[in-house]
Amino acid sequence: KDPDVTDIAVELLLDACGEKNTHLKKLVLSNGRVTDRGVKLLCATIVACRTITHLDLSNNAITDEGAEAIAGVLLVSDTLRYLNLRGNRAITAKGVGAIGRASRLNKTILRCIVSDEDAKTDKLLEPYDSPVKRRAEKKQQERAARREERRKVANSFADDELDPNVRRVRAAGLPADDPRYHMVVREAMRGDGAGSSSDDASDDDAEDPALIASAVFLNTRAPGLKKFLTLEDPTTVTELDLSSLAARPLSDFVHDVDPSIANTPSFDDAACVLLCDALRKNKSLTILSLANNALSHDAAFALSQLLRDNSTLRVMDLSRNRFGSTTTSIVSAVAANDSLLFLDIGNNNAPPFLQERLDTLLALNQEPKALKAA
């Protein structure tokens, strides 16, 4: 049990192995009397031979001096994976801090144990246990930064940048499923400011030929579409292309349609509103194209609400419509959606600054994919 004997044994072992040894990978020297002197000999060998990945010096007589020598190894070693100094009770907070700071900078250490008794010590070393843990913490910080960036972009849409009609609907603070929501939108489009009760609005909707036509269209447009839009029924449909339908009358698709609505466009704002309402809780659709349908303000607001509620859509083509300044509501909704990867808003006569902001938001959504690929 003489400390010198144990240190001498360490020295003899290292001499026998040689500094150029390429086979020694694991050193277990636990439950002995290795002191700081023996630790310094070990440290010199670890740095020189570059093969040792596992070092167990638990339950010895190491102090802060030896701990600082090991910390020096951690700063330069690119091979050490496991270090155990548990049971060396002479190591104080000074030695613990030195090892903690060094292991934080080491890119290969996977497990660094100093004490299983001192709760404070364990807590101090916990952040340095593993580079994997540090990478996870870094990713968590990056996600928080992206959320903050998303919030800043969303808040950057000042009222004076929005169309007056958009400001009016925003001020109303109504969700898209509120009957008064579309009433406010229609009032904004008319610009007359006239109010009506929500009951009146519901009655108007029930008698609106365009709304009836849209309902007929959505239920008969294509085989399986009715089932697809029924939320209770499971579906595996992942793509839906309803582009370039505005120029075609409903009679092109529904042969026995009522003559009073036969010439109604096959797809319009009212149809888009119904579609968005049906898709808000859909979990399968990933690609949606509504391009070239002459869609305007009602559709823009419904689409913005869809983007806030739906978490599975990845690609949307809304180009070649007539959203105008209400494209702003769509882009600002992307700030609340972290799943959309591509959105085409081209040829909508939208404010020019919107494309840059949309690119920023989509880049934030695409970044996690890049991190996973890396």
Coordinates of C-alpha atoms in Angstrom, one line a residue:
K1 CA 0.0 0.0 0.0
D2 CA 3.0 2.3 -0.2
P3 CA 2.2 5.1 -2.7
D4 CA 5.7 5.0 -4.2
V5 CA 5.3 1.3 -5.0
T6 CA 2.2 1.9 -7.0
D7 CA 3.7 4.8 -8.8
I8 CA 6.8 2.8 -9.6
A9 CA 4.6 0.0 -10.9
V10 CA 2.9 2.5 -13.2
E11 CA 6.3 3.6 -14.4
L12 CA 7.5 0.0 -15.0
L13 CA 4.3 -0.7 -16.9
L14 CA 4.7 2.3 -19.2
D15 CA 8.3 1.5 -19.8
A16 CA 7.4 -2.0 -20.8
C17 CA 4.7 -0.8 -23.2
G18 CA 6.9 1.9 -24.6
E19 CA 5.9 5.4 -25.9
K20 CA 5.5 4.1 -29.4
N21 CA 3.0 1.4 -28.4
T22 CA 0.1 1.1 -30.9
H23 CA -1.9 -1.6 -29.2
L24 CA -2.6 -0.3 -25.7
K25 CA -6.1 1.1 -25.7
K26 CA -7.5 0.6 -22.2
L27 CA -5.8 1.3 -18.9
V28 CA -7.6 0.3 -15.7
L29 CA -5.6 1.3 -12.6
S30 CA -8.4 1.6 -10.1
N31 CA -8.4 0.9 -6.4
G32 CA -4.7 1.5 -6.0
R33 CA -2.5 4.2 -4.5
V34 CA -1.6 6.1 -7.7
T35 CA -0.6 9.7 -6.8
D36 CA 0.0 12.8 -8.8
R37 CA 3.4 11.6 -9.7
G38 CA 2.1 8.5 -11.4
V39 CA -0.7 10.5 -13.1
K40 CA 1.9 12.8 -14.7
L41 CA 3.8 9.8 -16.1
L42 CA 0.5 8.5 -17.5
C43 CA -0.4 11.8 -19.0
A44 CA 2.9 12.0 -20.9
T45 CA 2.4 8.5 -22.3
I46 CA -1.2 9.1 -23.3
V47 CA -0.2 12.2 -25.3
A48 CA 2.7 10.4 -26.9
C49 CA 1.2 7.1 -27.9
R50 CA -2.2 8.4 -29.1
T51 CA -4.0 5.0 -28.8
I52 CA -5.4 5.0 -25.2
T53 CA -9.1 5.6 -25.3
H54 CA -10.1 4.4 -21.8
L55 CA -8.5 5.5 -18.6
D56 CA -9.8 4.4 -15.2
L57 CA -8.0 5.9 -12.2
S58 CA -10.9 5.6 -9.7
N59 CA -10.2 5.2 -6.0
N60 CA -6.6 6.4 -5.9
A61 CA -4.8 9.2 -4.1
I62 CA -4.9 11.8 -6.8
T63 CA -5.2 15.5 -5.8
D64 CA -5.9 18.7 -7.7
E65 CA -2.3 18.7 -9.1
G66 CA -3.0 15.4 -10.8
A67 CA -6.4 16.5 -11.9
E68 CA -4.9 19.6 -13.6
A69 CA -2.3 17.3 -15.4
I70 CA -5.2 15.2 -16.7
A71 CA -7.0 18.4 -17.8
G72 CA -3.9 19.3 -19.8
V73 CA -4.2 15.9 -21.6
L74 CA -7.9 16.6 -22.4
L75 CA -6.9 19.9 -24.1
V76 CA -4.7 18.1 -26.6
S77 CA -5.9 14.5 -26.8
D78 CA -8.0 13.5 -29.8
T79 CA -8.3 9.8 -28.8
L80 CA -9.5 9.6 -25.1
R81 CA -13.1 8.6 -24.9
Y82 CA -13.6 7.6 -21.2
L83 CA -12.1 9.0 -18.1
N84 CA -13.0 7.9 -14.5
L85 CA -11.6 9.7 -11.5
R86 CA -14.3 8.7 -9.1
G87 CA -13.2 8.1 -5.5
N88 CA -10.2 10.4 -5.5
R89 CA -11.6 12.5 -2.6
A90 CA -8.6 14.8 -2.5
I91 CA -9.7 16.4 -5.7
T92 CA -11.5 19.6 -4.8
A93 CA -13.6 22.1 -6.8
K94 CA -10.4 23.5 -8.2
G95 CA -9.5 20.2 -9.9
V96 CA -13.0 19.5 -10.9
G97 CA -13.3 22.9 -12.6
A98 CA -10.0 22.3 -14.5
I99 CA -11.3 19.0 -15.8
G100 CA -14.7 20.4 -16.6
R101 CA -13.3 23.3 -18.6
A102 CA -10.9 21.0 -20.5
S103 CA -13.5 18.3 -21.3
R104 CA -15.8 21.1 -22.6
L105 CA -13.2 21.8 -25.3
N106 CA -12.4 18.2 -26.0
K107 CA -14.2 16.8 -29.1
T108 CA -13.8 13.1 -28.4
I109 CA -14.5 12.5 -24.7
L110 CA -17.7 10.6 -24.2
R111 CA -17.8 10.1 -20.5
C112 CA -15.9 12.0 -17.8
I113 CA -16.6 10.9 -14.2
V114 CA -15.0 12.7 -11.2
S115 CA -17.4 11.8 -8.3
D116 CA -20.5 9.9 -7.5
E117 CA -20.8 11.2 -4.0
D118 CA -20.6 14.9 -4.2
A119 CA -23.9 16.1 -5.8
K120 CA -22.5 19.5 -6.5
T121 CA -19.6 18.0 -8.4
D122 CA -21.8 15.7 -10.5
K123 CA -24.0 18.7 -11.4
L124 CA -21.0 20.8 -12.3
L125 CA -19.6 18.1 -14.6
E126 CA -22.9 17.1 -16.1
P127 CA -22.8 19.5 -19.1
Y128 CA -19.4 18.2 -20.0
D129 CA -20.3 14.5 -20.0
S130 CA -20.5 14.0 -23.7
P131 CA -20.0 15.9 -27.0
V132 CA -23.3 14.4 -28.1
K133 CA -25.0 16.2 -25.2
R134 CA -23.3 19.4 -26.1
R135 CA -24.4 19.1 -29.7
A136 CA -28.0 18.5 -28.6
E137 CA -27.8 21.6 -26.4
K138 CA -26.3 23.5 -29.4
K139 CA -29.2 22.4 -31.6
Q140 CA -31.7 23.4 -28.9
Q141 CA -30.1 26.9 -28.8
E142 CA -30.3 27.0 -32.7
R143 CA -33.9 26.1 -32.6
A144 CA -34.6 28.8 -30.1
A145 CA -32.8 31.3 -32.2
R146 CA -34.8 30.3 -35.3
R147 CA -38.0 30.7 -33.3
E148 CA -36.9 34.2 -32.3
E149 CA -36.0 35.0 -35.9
R150 CA -39.4 33.8 -37.0
R151 CA -41.1 36.0 -34.4
K152 CA -39.1 39.0 -35.5
V153 CA -40.0 38.4 -39.2
A154 CA -43.7 38.0 -38.3
N155 CA -43.7 41.1 -36.3
S156 CA -42.0 43.0 -39.0
F157 CA -45.2 43.3 -41.0
A158 CA -46.1 46.7 -39.7
D159 CA -49.7 48.0 -40.2
D160 CA -48.5 50.7 -42.6
E161 CA -47.1 48.0 -44.9
L162 CA -50.4 46.2 -45.2
D163 CA -53.4 46.9 -47.5
P164 CA -56.1 48.8 -45.6
N165 CA -58.4 45.9 -46.1
V166 CA -55.9 43.5 -44.5
R167 CA -55.5 45.9 -41.6
R168 CA -59.3 45.9 -41.1
V169 CA -59.6 42.1 -41.0
R170 CA -56.5 41.8 -38.7
A171 CA -58.0 44.3 -36.3
A172 CA -61.2 42.2 -36.1
G173 CA -59.2 39.4 -34.7
L174 CA -61.6 36.7 -35.9
P175 CA -60.6 33.1 -36.6
A176 CA -61.4 31.8 -40.1
D177 CA -64.1 29.4 -38.7
D178 CA -66.0 32.3 -37.2
P179 CA -69.0 33.1 -39.4
R180 CA -68.2 36.8 -39.0
Y181 CA -64.7 36.3 -40.4
H182 CA -65.8 36.2 -44.1
M183 CA -68.4 38.8 -43.4
V184 CA -65.7 41.2 -42.4
V185 CA -63.6 40.2 -45.4
R186 CA -66.6 40.9 -47.8
E187 CA -67.2 44.2 -46.1
A188 CA -63.6 45.1 -46.5
M189 CA -63.7 44.2 -50.2
R190 CA -66.8 46.4 -50.7
G191 CA -65.3 49.1 -48.6
D192 CA -68.7 50.2 -47.5
G193 CA -68.1 49.5 -43.8
A194 CA -71.7 48.4 -43.4
G195 CA -72.3 45.9 -40.7
S196 CA -74.7 43.0 -40.5
S197 CA -75.4 40.3 -38.0
S198 CA -73.6 37.0 -38.2
D199 CA -77.0 35.3 -38.7
D200 CA -77.6 37.5 -41.7
A201 CA -74.2 36.5 -43.0
S202 CA -75.0 32.9 -42.6
D203 CA -78.2 33.2 -44.4
D204 CA -76.4 35.0 -47.3
D205 CA -73.9 32.3 -47.4
A206 CA -76.6 29.6 -47.6
E207 CA -78.1 31.3 -50.7
D208 CA -74.9 32.3 -52.4
P209 CA -74.9 30.6 -55.8
A210 CA -71.1 30.7 -55.9
L211 CA -70.8 28.9 -52.6
I212 CA -73.3 26.3 -53.7
A213 CA -71.4 25.8 -56.9
S214 CA -68.1 25.4 -55.0
A215 CA -69.7 22.8 -52.7
V216 CA -71.0 20.9 -55.8
F217 CA -67.5 21.1 -57.4
L218 CA -65.5 20.0 -54.4
N219 CA -67.8 17.0 -53.9
T220 CA -67.7 15.9 -57.6
R221 CA -64.4 17.2 -59.0
A222 CA -62.6 13.9 -59.1
P223 CA -63.0 10.3 -57.9
G224 CA -62.3 10.0 -54.2
L225 CA -62.2 13.8 -53.6
K226 CA -65.3 13.7 -51.5
K227 CA -63.8 11.0 -49.3
F228 CA -60.5 12.9 -49.2
L229 CA -62.2 16.0 -47.8
T230 CA -64.2 14.0 -45.2
L231 CA -62.0 14.3 -42.1
E232 CA -63.5 11.2 -40.5
D233 CA -62.2 9.0 -43.2
P234 CA -58.6 8.0 -43.4
T235 CA -56.8 8.8 -46.6
T236 CA -53.4 8.3 -48.2
V237 CA -53.7 11.1 -50.7
T238 CA -50.5 13.2 -50.5
E239 CA -50.8 15.5 -53.6
L240 CA -53.7 17.6 -54.8
D241 CA -53.5 19.7 -58.1
L242 CA -56.4 22.1 -58.5
S243 CA -54.5 24.6 -60.7
S244 CA -55.8 26.4 -63.8
L245 CA -59.5 25.6 -63.1
A246 CA -60.9 29.1 -62.9
A247 CA -61.3 29.4 -66.6
R248 CA -63.4 26.3 -66.8
P249 CA -67.1 26.4 -65.9
L250 CA -68.6 24.0 -63.5
S251 CA -70.5 22.3 -66.3
D252 CA -67.2 20.9 -67.6
F253 CA -67.1 18.6 -64.6
V254 CA -70.7 18.2 -63.5
H255 CA -73.0 17.3 -66.3
D256 CA -76.3 17.5 -64.4
V257 CA -75.5 20.8 -62.7
D258 CA -78.3 23.3 -62.1
P259 CA -78.4 25.7 -65.1
S260 CA -78.3 28.7 -62.7
I261 CA -74.8 27.8 -61.7
A262 CA -73.6 26.0 -64.8
N263 CA -71.3 28.8 -65.9
T264 CA -69.8 29.4 -62.4
P265 CA -66.0 29.0 -62.4
S266 CA -64.9 25.6 -61.4
F267 CA -62.7 27.0 -58.7
D268 CA -62.9 30.4 -57.0
D269 CA -62.5 32.1 -53.6
A270 CA -65.6 30.4 -52.2
A271 CA -64.3 26.9 -53.3
C272 CA -60.9 27.8 -51.8
V273 CA -62.4 28.7 -48.5
L274 CA -64.3 25.4 -48.3
L275 CA -61.2 23.5 -49.3
C276 CA -59.0 25.2 -46.6
D277 CA -61.6 24.5 -44.0
A278 CA -61.5 20.8 -44.9
L279 CA -57.7 20.7 -45.0
R280 CA -57.1 22.4 -41.6
K281 CA -56.9 19.1 -39.8
N282 CA -55.7 16.9 -42.6
K283 CA -52.6 14.8 -41.8
S284 CA -51.7 13.4 -45.2
L285 CA -51.6 16.1 -47.9
T286 CA -48.0 17.4 -48.5
I287 CA -48.3 19.1 -51.9
L288 CA -51.1 21.5 -52.9
S289 CA -51.3 23.5 -56.1
L290 CA -53.9 26.2 -56.6
A291 CA -52.0 28.2 -59.2
N292 CA -53.7 30.2 -62.0
N293 CA -57.2 30.3 -60.4
A294 CA -57.8 34.1 -60.2
L295 CA -58.0 33.7 -56.4
S296 CA -58.2 36.9 -54.4
H297 CA -58.7 38.2 -50.9
D298 CA -61.1 35.7 -49.4
A299 CA -58.9 32.9 -50.6
A300 CA -55.8 34.6 -49.2
F301 CA -57.2 34.8 -45.7
A302 CA -58.4 31.2 -45.8
L303 CA -55.0 30.0 -47.0
S304 CA -53.3 32.0 -44.2
Q305 CA -55.4 30.3 -41.6
L306 CA -54.7 26.9 -43.2
L307 CA -51.0 27.6 -42.9
R308 CA -51.4 28.3 -39.2
D309 CA -53.3 25.1 -38.5
N310 CA -51.9 22.5 -40.9
S311 CA -48.5 20.9 -40.0
T312 CA -48.1 18.4 -42.9
L313 CA -48.0 20.6 -46.1
R314 CA -44.5 20.9 -47.5
V315 CA -45.0 22.4 -51.0
M316 CA -47.6 25.0 -52.1
D317 CA -48.0 26.7 -55.4
L318 CA -50.2 29.8 -55.2
S319 CA -48.7 31.6 -58.2
R320 CA -50.6 33.5 -60.9
N321 CA -53.5 34.5 -58.8
R322 CA -54.9 37.9 -57.7
F323 CA -54.0 38.1 -54.0
G324 CA -52.3 41.5 -54.4
S325 CA -51.4 43.1 -51.0
T326 CA -53.3 40.3 -49.1
T327 CA -50.4 38.1 -50.1
T328 CA -49.0 39.6 -46.9
S329 CA -51.4 37.6 -44.8
I330 CA -50.2 34.4 -46.4
V331 CA -46.5 35.2 -45.9
S332 CA -47.0 36.3 -42.3
A333 CA -48.8 33.0 -41.6
V334 CA -45.6 31.1 -42.7
A335 CA -44.0 32.5 -39.6
A336 CA -46.3 30.3 -37.5
N337 CA -45.6 27.2 -39.7
D338 CA -42.4 25.3 -39.3
S339 CA -43.2 22.5 -41.8
L340 CA -43.6 24.3 -45.1
L341 CA -40.5 24.1 -47.3
F342 CA -41.6 25.7 -50.6
L343 CA -44.2 28.3 -51.4
D344 CA -44.6 30.0 -54.8
I345 CA -46.3 33.4 -54.6
G346 CA -45.1 34.7 -57.9
N347 CA -47.3 36.8 -60.3
N348 CA -49.7 37.9 -57.6
N349 CA -49.0 41.7 -57.8
A350 CA -47.8 41.5 -54.3
P351 CA -45.5 44.0 -52.6
P352 CA -41.9 43.4 -53.6
F353 CA -40.6 43.1 -50.1
L354 CA -42.6 40.0 -49.4
Q355 CA -40.5 37.6 -51.4
E356 CA -37.4 38.4 -49.4
R357 CA -39.3 37.8 -46.1
L358 CA -40.8 34.6 -47.4
D359 CA -37.3 33.4 -48.4
T360 CA -36.1 34.1 -44.9
L361 CA -38.9 32.1 -43.3
L362 CA -38.6 29.2 -45.6
A363 CA -34.8 29.1 -45.1
L364 CA -35.5 28.7 -41.3
N365 CA -37.8 25.8 -42.0
Q366 CA -35.3 24.1 -44.3
E367 CA -32.3 24.5 -41.9
P368 CA -33.2 21.6 -39.6
K369 CA -33.2 19.3 -42.7
A370 CA -29.7 20.5 -43.5
L371 CA -28.5 19.8 -39.9
K372 CA -29.9 16.3 -40.0
A373 CA -28.2 15.6 -43.3
A374 CA -24.9 16.8 -41.9

